[in-house]
Amino acid sequence: MLDSLTVLIKDNKITQVAKEISFPNEYNIIDGTGQYLIPGLVDTHAHLHRSKNDLLLYLANGVTHIANNNSESDNLILKWRKEANEGALSPKIYIAAGGMSSKKGLIQRIKTLFGDAIKYNTPTQARRAVRKFKSQGYDAIKSYNPNTEVHFALTDEAEKQGIPVIGHLPPSVGLEDFYNSGQSQLAHVEEITKSTIKEFGGMWSDNSEEYLKYLKTNADQIAIKLKEKNIVVSSTLWIIESIPKQNFDIDNFLKTIELEYQNPGQIEGSQLAKGWLPGNNSYENMAIKNSAEQIKNHKLFWKTYVHAMHIMIKALIKNGVTVTAGTDSNGPGVVAGFSLLDELESLNRCGLTESQVLYAATVAPAQWMQSNAGKVEIGRRADLILLTKNPLEDIKNTRTINAVITNGKYLDRITLDKILLSIRLANNNSRKINIDKFLN
Ligand SMILES: [Zn+2]
């Protein structure tokens, strides 16, 4: 932490950081006396859909940079990225295309017709897609669930085209082959723990202790191999911690999140798509067959599942793997922007220090995306947050946002509150289901 500094911003760049600066009169002066200046935060696992208000929700929470991990409206997101680059009020957007899968069988083929996932069954199809995405200007390609052949064709072609492959650990590939597959990022820590559960032979309530022992003996080795290959991992811890809460206690869970800011269409869902509210939430009562014994076992399963995430994250950090903060925003319960601040607290509770957490949400993701944001440094993009309390003393202090500077634009607390209010009012106007009982 540095004391008593002046930061000079011209247009959208930081042009000077020093103790004594003399500057011409035309500069606006923002007095940050007694406050704390940190780089804008990054969410490395976002899903934008059609709700443009999400962009403002990010900014209002100090999230000035996001990595969109594919969406059904990718063309729209490319347009938003262009507008953002031309100066629109928005976080900086990095876009991964695809959600590349291989699917066989009639039902899967029908689902594909309705845009369920993008299907690539042959290496030729995959290579063609990589070239197409590259020419369309995507920043990365997301692997989701391709067969082994398709995955390796994907990473090989992507290397030739100079575009990174990020995303899931394809179940068809498995950890051992994954290290050498050329994929440079994992979209969830969960991808690793899921893979270890598979290797262990499955985990349920009666072998959960043995599984955790197995994971503890193997976690360091896995982390070392990821580190050797420079594979970056996005955390998405909070959403996993939320699943048992949504599963067993949805009403109370919804009271703990900023539900009124989330797009109403999305929380309400439809006949075709699940939403977030009780009765239509995809995590609610997952696989509970009602007997007390089964519920007890199911709770133990989720406790173990979350515990495994914590073990793995600690091993990644201990062995120097780059972990970046990510939320899987717009997944059930995960409100854009607000959820990144939850993620920071989850990482802190998991055992990362305040400075490790901030690193995971600023320097590390900027490095991963080769972005010039992420640091308070000359030449960097002016993405900054002014906090009233010290985030290095308590990570919760990242919530004490007094102002956000995004791409050089200054949004004071009054402006941020106006933005939030307007989103709340707009949502209330288009709501079909009353959510008052979930609001505090
Ligand atoms: Zn996702």
mmCIF file with all atom_site columns, C-alpha atoms in Angstrom, residues 5-119:
data_model
loop_
_atom_site.group_PDB
_atom_site.id
_atom_site.type_symbol
_atom_site.label_atom_id
_atom_site.label_alt_id
_atom_site.label_comp_id
_atom_site.label_asym_id
_atom_site.label_entity_id
_atom_site.label_seq_id
_atom_site.pdbx_PDB_ins_code
_atom_site.Cartn_x
_atom_site.Cartn_y
_atom_site.Cartn_z
_atom_site.occupancy
_atom_site.B_iso_or_equiv
_atom_site.pdbx_formal_charge
_atom_site.auth_seq_id
_atom_site.auth_comp_id
_atom_site.auth_asym_id
_atom_site.auth_atom_id
_atom_site.pdbx_PDB_model_num
ATOM 1   C CA . LEU A 1 5   ? -0.139  9.692   -3.788  1.00 0.00 ? 5   LEU A CA 1
ATOM 2   C CA . THR A 1 6   ? -1.649  11.706  -6.577  1.00 0.00 ? 6   THR A CA 1
ATOM 3   C CA . VAL A 1 7   ? -2.836  9.840   -9.668  1.00 0.00 ? 7   VAL A CA 1
ATOM 4   C CA . LEU A 1 8   ? -3.155  11.823  -12.870 1.00 0.00 ? 8   LEU A CA 1
ATOM 5   C CA . ILE A 1 9   ? -5.658  10.632  -15.474 1.00 0.00 ? 9   ILE A CA 1
ATOM 6   C CA . LYS A 1 10  ? -5.828  11.965  -18.996 1.00 0.00 ? 10  LYS A CA 1
ATOM 7   C CA . ASP A 1 11  ? -8.566  10.705  -21.304 1.00 0.00 ? 11  ASP A CA 1
ATOM 8   C CA . ASN A 1 12  ? -8.822  7.063   -20.311 1.00 0.00 ? 12  ASN A CA 1
ATOM 9   C CA . LYS A 1 13  ? -5.257  6.430   -19.159 1.00 0.00 ? 13  LYS A CA 1
ATOM 10  C CA . ILE A 1 14  ? -3.252  6.833   -15.985 1.00 0.00 ? 14  ILE A CA 1
ATOM 11  C CA . THR A 1 15  ? -0.511  9.278   -16.938 1.00 0.00 ? 15  THR A CA 1
ATOM 12  C CA . GLN A 1 16  ? 1.226   9.870   -13.617 1.00 0.00 ? 16  GLN A CA 1
ATOM 13  C CA . VAL A 1 17  ? 1.436   8.317   -10.153 1.00 0.00 ? 17  VAL A CA 1
ATOM 14  C CA . ALA A 1 18  ? 3.619   10.248  -7.747  1.00 0.00 ? 18  ALA A CA 1
ATOM 15  C CA . LYS A 1 19  ? 3.864   12.045  -4.392  1.00 0.00 ? 19  LYS A CA 1
ATOM 16  C CA . GLU A 1 20  ? 4.389   15.533  -5.745  1.00 0.00 ? 20  GLU A CA 1
ATOM 17  C CA . ILE A 1 21  ? 2.747   16.364  -9.032  1.00 0.00 ? 21  ILE A CA 1
ATOM 18  C CA . SER A 1 22  ? 2.146   19.769  -10.520 1.00 0.00 ? 22  SER A CA 1
ATOM 19  C CA . PHE A 1 23  ? -0.615  19.728  -13.059 1.00 0.00 ? 23  PHE A CA 1
ATOM 20  C CA . PRO A 1 24  ? -2.356  22.250  -15.291 1.00 0.00 ? 24  PRO A CA 1
ATOM 21  C CA . ASN A 1 25  ? -5.625  23.881  -14.210 1.00 0.00 ? 25  ASN A CA 1
ATOM 22  C CA . GLU A 1 26  ? -7.885  22.030  -16.609 1.00 0.00 ? 26  GLU A CA 1
ATOM 23  C CA . TYR A 1 27  ? -7.731  18.869  -14.490 1.00 0.00 ? 27  TYR A CA 1
ATOM 24  C CA . ASN A 1 28  ? -10.677 18.025  -12.257 1.00 0.00 ? 28  ASN A CA 1
ATOM 25  C CA . ILE A 1 29  ? -9.486  17.344  -8.759  1.00 0.00 ? 29  ILE A CA 1
ATOM 26  C CA . ILE A 1 30  ? -10.972 14.421  -6.842  1.00 0.00 ? 30  ILE A CA 1
ATOM 27  C CA . ASP A 1 31  ? -9.912  14.598  -3.214  1.00 0.00 ? 31  ASP A CA 1
ATOM 28  C CA . GLY A 1 32  ? -9.349  11.081  -1.948  1.00 0.00 ? 32  GLY A CA 1
ATOM 29  C CA . THR A 1 33  ? -7.966  12.106  1.432   1.00 0.00 ? 33  THR A CA 1
ATOM 30  C CA . GLY A 1 34  ? -8.455  9.324   3.966   1.00 0.00 ? 34  GLY A CA 1
ATOM 31  C CA . GLN A 1 35  ? -9.734  6.940   1.294   1.00 0.00 ? 35  GLN A CA 1
ATOM 32  C CA . TYR A 1 36  ? -8.251  3.943   -0.512  1.00 0.00 ? 36  TYR A CA 1
ATOM 33  C CA . LEU A 1 37  ? -7.642  3.717   -4.253  1.00 0.00 ? 37  LEU A CA 1
ATOM 34  C CA . ILE A 1 38  ? -7.564  0.244   -5.805  1.00 0.00 ? 38  ILE A CA 1
ATOM 35  C CA . PRO A 1 39  ? -7.655  -0.962  -9.420  1.00 0.00 ? 39  PRO A CA 1
ATOM 36  C CA . GLY A 1 40  ? -11.095 -1.736  -10.873 1.00 0.00 ? 40  GLY A CA 1
ATOM 37  C CA . LEU A 1 41  ? -12.160 -5.334  -10.207 1.00 0.00 ? 41  LEU A CA 1
ATOM 38  C CA . VAL A 1 42  ? -12.440 -8.086  -12.794 1.00 0.00 ? 42  VAL A CA 1
ATOM 39  C CA . ASP A 1 43  ? -14.989 -10.887 -13.041 1.00 0.00 ? 43  ASP A CA 1
ATOM 40  C CA . THR A 1 44  ? -13.333 -13.605 -15.114 1.00 0.00 ? 44  THR A CA 1
ATOM 41  C CA . HIS A 1 45  ? -16.449 -15.721 -15.456 1.00 0.00 ? 45  HIS A CA 1
ATOM 42  C CA . ALA A 1 46  ? -19.457 -13.705 -16.542 1.00 0.00 ? 46  ALA A CA 1
ATOM 43  C CA . HIS A 1 47  ? -22.416 -14.606 -18.710 1.00 0.00 ? 47  HIS A CA 1
ATOM 44  C CA . LEU A 1 48  ? -24.120 -11.678 -20.356 1.00 0.00 ? 48  LEU A CA 1
ATOM 45  C CA . HIS A 1 49  ? -27.450 -12.413 -21.927 1.00 0.00 ? 49  HIS A CA 1
ATOM 46  C CA . ARG A 1 50  ? -29.807 -9.782  -23.308 1.00 0.00 ? 50  ARG A CA 1
ATOM 47  C CA . SER A 1 51  ? -30.039 -7.596  -20.230 1.00 0.00 ? 51  SER A CA 1
ATOM 48  C CA . LYS A 1 52  ? -27.837 -4.585  -20.919 1.00 0.00 ? 52  LYS A CA 1
ATOM 49  C CA . ASN A 1 53  ? -28.414 -3.332  -17.368 1.00 0.00 ? 53  ASN A CA 1
ATOM 50  C CA . ASP A 1 54  ? -25.953 -6.003  -16.279 1.00 0.00 ? 54  ASP A CA 1
ATOM 51  C CA . LEU A 1 55  ? -23.178 -3.793  -17.619 1.00 0.00 ? 55  LEU A CA 1
ATOM 52  C CA . LEU A 1 56  ? -24.230 -1.066  -15.181 1.00 0.00 ? 56  LEU A CA 1
ATOM 53  C CA . LEU A 1 57  ? -24.566 -3.538  -12.295 1.00 0.00 ? 57  LEU A CA 1
ATOM 54  C CA . TYR A 1 58  ? -20.926 -4.463  -12.808 1.00 0.00 ? 58  TYR A CA 1
ATOM 55  C CA . LEU A 1 59  ? -19.816 -0.842  -12.777 1.00 0.00 ? 59  LEU A CA 1
ATOM 56  C CA . ALA A 1 60  ? -21.899 0.002   -9.700  1.00 0.00 ? 60  ALA A CA 1
ATOM 57  C CA . ASN A 1 61  ? -19.980 -2.725  -7.865  1.00 0.00 ? 61  ASN A CA 1
ATOM 58  C CA . GLY A 1 62  ? -16.550 -1.614  -9.063  1.00 0.00 ? 62  GLY A CA 1
ATOM 59  C CA . VAL A 1 63  ? -16.277 -4.348  -11.694 1.00 0.00 ? 63  VAL A CA 1
ATOM 60  C CA . THR A 1 64  ? -14.724 -2.546  -14.645 1.00 0.00 ? 64  THR A CA 1
ATOM 61  C CA . HIS A 1 65  ? -13.644 -5.573  -16.669 1.00 0.00 ? 65  HIS A CA 1
ATOM 62  C CA . ILE A 1 66  ? -15.376 -8.875  -17.400 1.00 0.00 ? 66  ILE A CA 1
ATOM 63  C CA . ALA A 1 67  ? -14.670 -12.048 -19.324 1.00 0.00 ? 67  ALA A CA 1
ATOM 64  C CA . ASN A 1 68  ? -17.857 -13.254 -20.944 1.00 0.00 ? 68  ASN A CA 1
ATOM 65  C CA . ASN A 1 69  ? -17.839 -17.033 -21.114 1.00 0.00 ? 69  ASN A CA 1
ATOM 66  C CA . ASN A 1 70  ? -20.104 -17.475 -24.131 1.00 0.00 ? 70  ASN A CA 1
ATOM 67  C CA . SER A 1 71  ? -23.801 -16.801 -24.320 1.00 0.00 ? 71  SER A CA 1
ATOM 68  C CA . GLU A 1 72  ? -26.656 -17.458 -26.694 1.00 0.00 ? 72  GLU A CA 1
ATOM 69  C CA . SER A 1 73  ? -26.505 -13.818 -27.751 1.00 0.00 ? 73  SER A CA 1
ATOM 70  C CA . ASP A 1 74  ? -22.823 -13.590 -28.624 1.00 0.00 ? 74  ASP A CA 1
ATOM 71  C CA . ASN A 1 75  ? -23.447 -11.322 -31.623 1.00 0.00 ? 75  ASN A CA 1
ATOM 72  C CA . LEU A 1 76  ? -25.088 -8.825  -29.318 1.00 0.00 ? 76  LEU A CA 1
ATOM 73  C CA . ILE A 1 77  ? -22.164 -9.009  -26.888 1.00 0.00 ? 77  ILE A CA 1
ATOM 74  C CA . LEU A 1 78  ? -19.715 -8.342  -29.738 1.00 0.00 ? 78  LEU A CA 1
ATOM 75  C CA . LYS A 1 79  ? -21.757 -5.220  -30.460 1.00 0.00 ? 79  LYS A CA 1
ATOM 76  C CA . TRP A 1 80  ? -21.669 -4.162  -26.784 1.00 0.00 ? 80  TRP A CA 1
ATOM 77  C CA . ARG A 1 81  ? -17.907 -4.680  -26.741 1.00 0.00 ? 81  ARG A CA 1
ATOM 78  C CA . LYS A 1 82  ? -17.556 -2.427  -29.801 1.00 0.00 ? 82  LYS A CA 1
ATOM 79  C CA . GLU A 1 83  ? -19.695 0.264   -28.141 1.00 0.00 ? 83  GLU A CA 1
ATOM 80  C CA . ALA A 1 84  ? -17.649 -0.056  -24.942 1.00 0.00 ? 84  ALA A CA 1
ATOM 81  C CA . ASN A 1 85  ? -14.406 0.341   -26.878 1.00 0.00 ? 85  ASN A CA 1
ATOM 82  C CA . GLU A 1 86  ? -15.869 3.449   -28.512 1.00 0.00 ? 86  GLU A CA 1
ATOM 83  C CA . GLY A 1 87  ? -16.588 5.013   -25.147 1.00 0.00 ? 87  GLY A CA 1
ATOM 84  C CA . ALA A 1 88  ? -20.008 3.724   -24.003 1.00 0.00 ? 88  ALA A CA 1
ATOM 85  C CA . LEU A 1 89  ? -20.511 3.376   -20.261 1.00 0.00 ? 89  LEU A CA 1
ATOM 86  C CA . SER A 1 90  ? -19.575 -0.281  -19.761 1.00 0.00 ? 90  SER A CA 1
ATOM 87  C CA . PRO A 1 91  ? -16.943 -2.506  -18.269 1.00 0.00 ? 91  PRO A CA 1
ATOM 88  C CA . LYS A 1 92  ? -14.252 -3.633  -20.670 1.00 0.00 ? 92  LYS A CA 1
ATOM 89  C CA . ILE A 1 93  ? -15.476 -6.880  -22.232 1.00 0.00 ? 93  ILE A CA 1
ATOM 90  C CA . TYR A 1 94  ? -13.421 -9.927  -23.170 1.00 0.00 ? 94  TYR A CA 1
ATOM 91  C CA . ILE A 1 95  ? -15.477 -12.489 -25.104 1.00 0.00 ? 95  ILE A CA 1
ATOM 92  C CA . ALA A 1 96  ? -15.039 -16.222 -25.365 1.00 0.00 ? 96  ALA A CA 1
ATOM 93  C CA . ALA A 1 97  ? -16.994 -17.844 -28.165 1.00 0.00 ? 97  ALA A CA 1
ATOM 94  C CA . GLY A 1 98  ? -18.472 -21.246 -28.363 1.00 0.00 ? 98  GLY A CA 1
ATOM 95  C CA . GLY A 1 99  ? -19.270 -23.471 -25.487 1.00 0.00 ? 99  GLY A CA 1
ATOM 96  C CA . MET A 1 100 ? -17.923 -26.105 -27.875 1.00 0.00 ? 100 MET A CA 1
ATOM 97  C CA . SER A 1 101 ? -19.415 -29.562 -27.436 1.00 0.00 ? 101 SER A CA 1
ATOM 98  C CA . SER A 1 102 ? -19.783 -32.764 -29.368 1.00 0.00 ? 102 SER A CA 1
ATOM 99  C CA . LYS A 1 103 ? -23.204 -34.288 -29.234 1.00 0.00 ? 103 LYS A CA 1
ATOM 100 C CA . LYS A 1 104 ? -24.561 -37.482 -30.604 1.00 0.00 ? 104 LYS A CA 1
ATOM 101 C CA . GLY A 1 105 ? -28.055 -38.948 -30.715 1.00 0.00 ? 105 GLY A CA 1
ATOM 102 C CA . LEU A 1 106 ? -31.418 -37.669 -31.832 1.00 0.00 ? 106 LEU A CA 1
ATOM 103 C CA . ILE A 1 107 ? -32.392 -35.764 -28.682 1.00 0.00 ? 107 ILE A CA 1
ATOM 104 C CA . GLN A 1 108 ? -29.075 -33.944 -28.646 1.00 0.00 ? 108 GLN A CA 1
ATOM 105 C CA . ARG A 1 109 ? -29.458 -33.125 -32.314 1.00 0.00 ? 109 ARG A CA 1
ATOM 106 C CA . ILE A 1 110 ? -32.912 -31.656 -31.693 1.00 0.00 ? 110 ILE A CA 1
ATOM 107 C CA . LYS A 1 111 ? -31.584 -29.657 -28.730 1.00 0.00 ? 111 LYS A CA 1
ATOM 108 C CA . THR A 1 112 ? -28.836 -28.292 -30.952 1.00 0.00 ? 112 THR A CA 1
ATOM 109 C CA . LEU A 1 113 ? -31.487 -27.087 -33.393 1.00 0.00 ? 113 LEU A CA 1
ATOM 110 C CA . PHE A 1 114 ? -32.889 -24.982 -30.565 1.00 0.00 ? 114 PHE A CA 1
ATOM 111 C CA . GLY A 1 115 ? -29.503 -23.520 -29.784 1.00 0.00 ? 115 GLY A CA 1
ATOM 112 C CA . ASP A 1 116 ? -28.799 -25.593 -26.663 1.00 0.00 ? 116 ASP A CA 1
ATOM 113 C CA . ALA A 1 117 ? -25.097 -25.846 -27.438 1.00 0.00 ? 117 ALA A CA 1
ATOM 114 C CA . ILE A 1 118 ? -22.844 -25.606 -30.383 1.00 0.00 ? 118 ILE A CA 1
ATOM 115 C CA . LYS A 1 119 ? -22.146 -29.008 -31.811 1.00 0.00 ? 119 LYS A CA 1
#
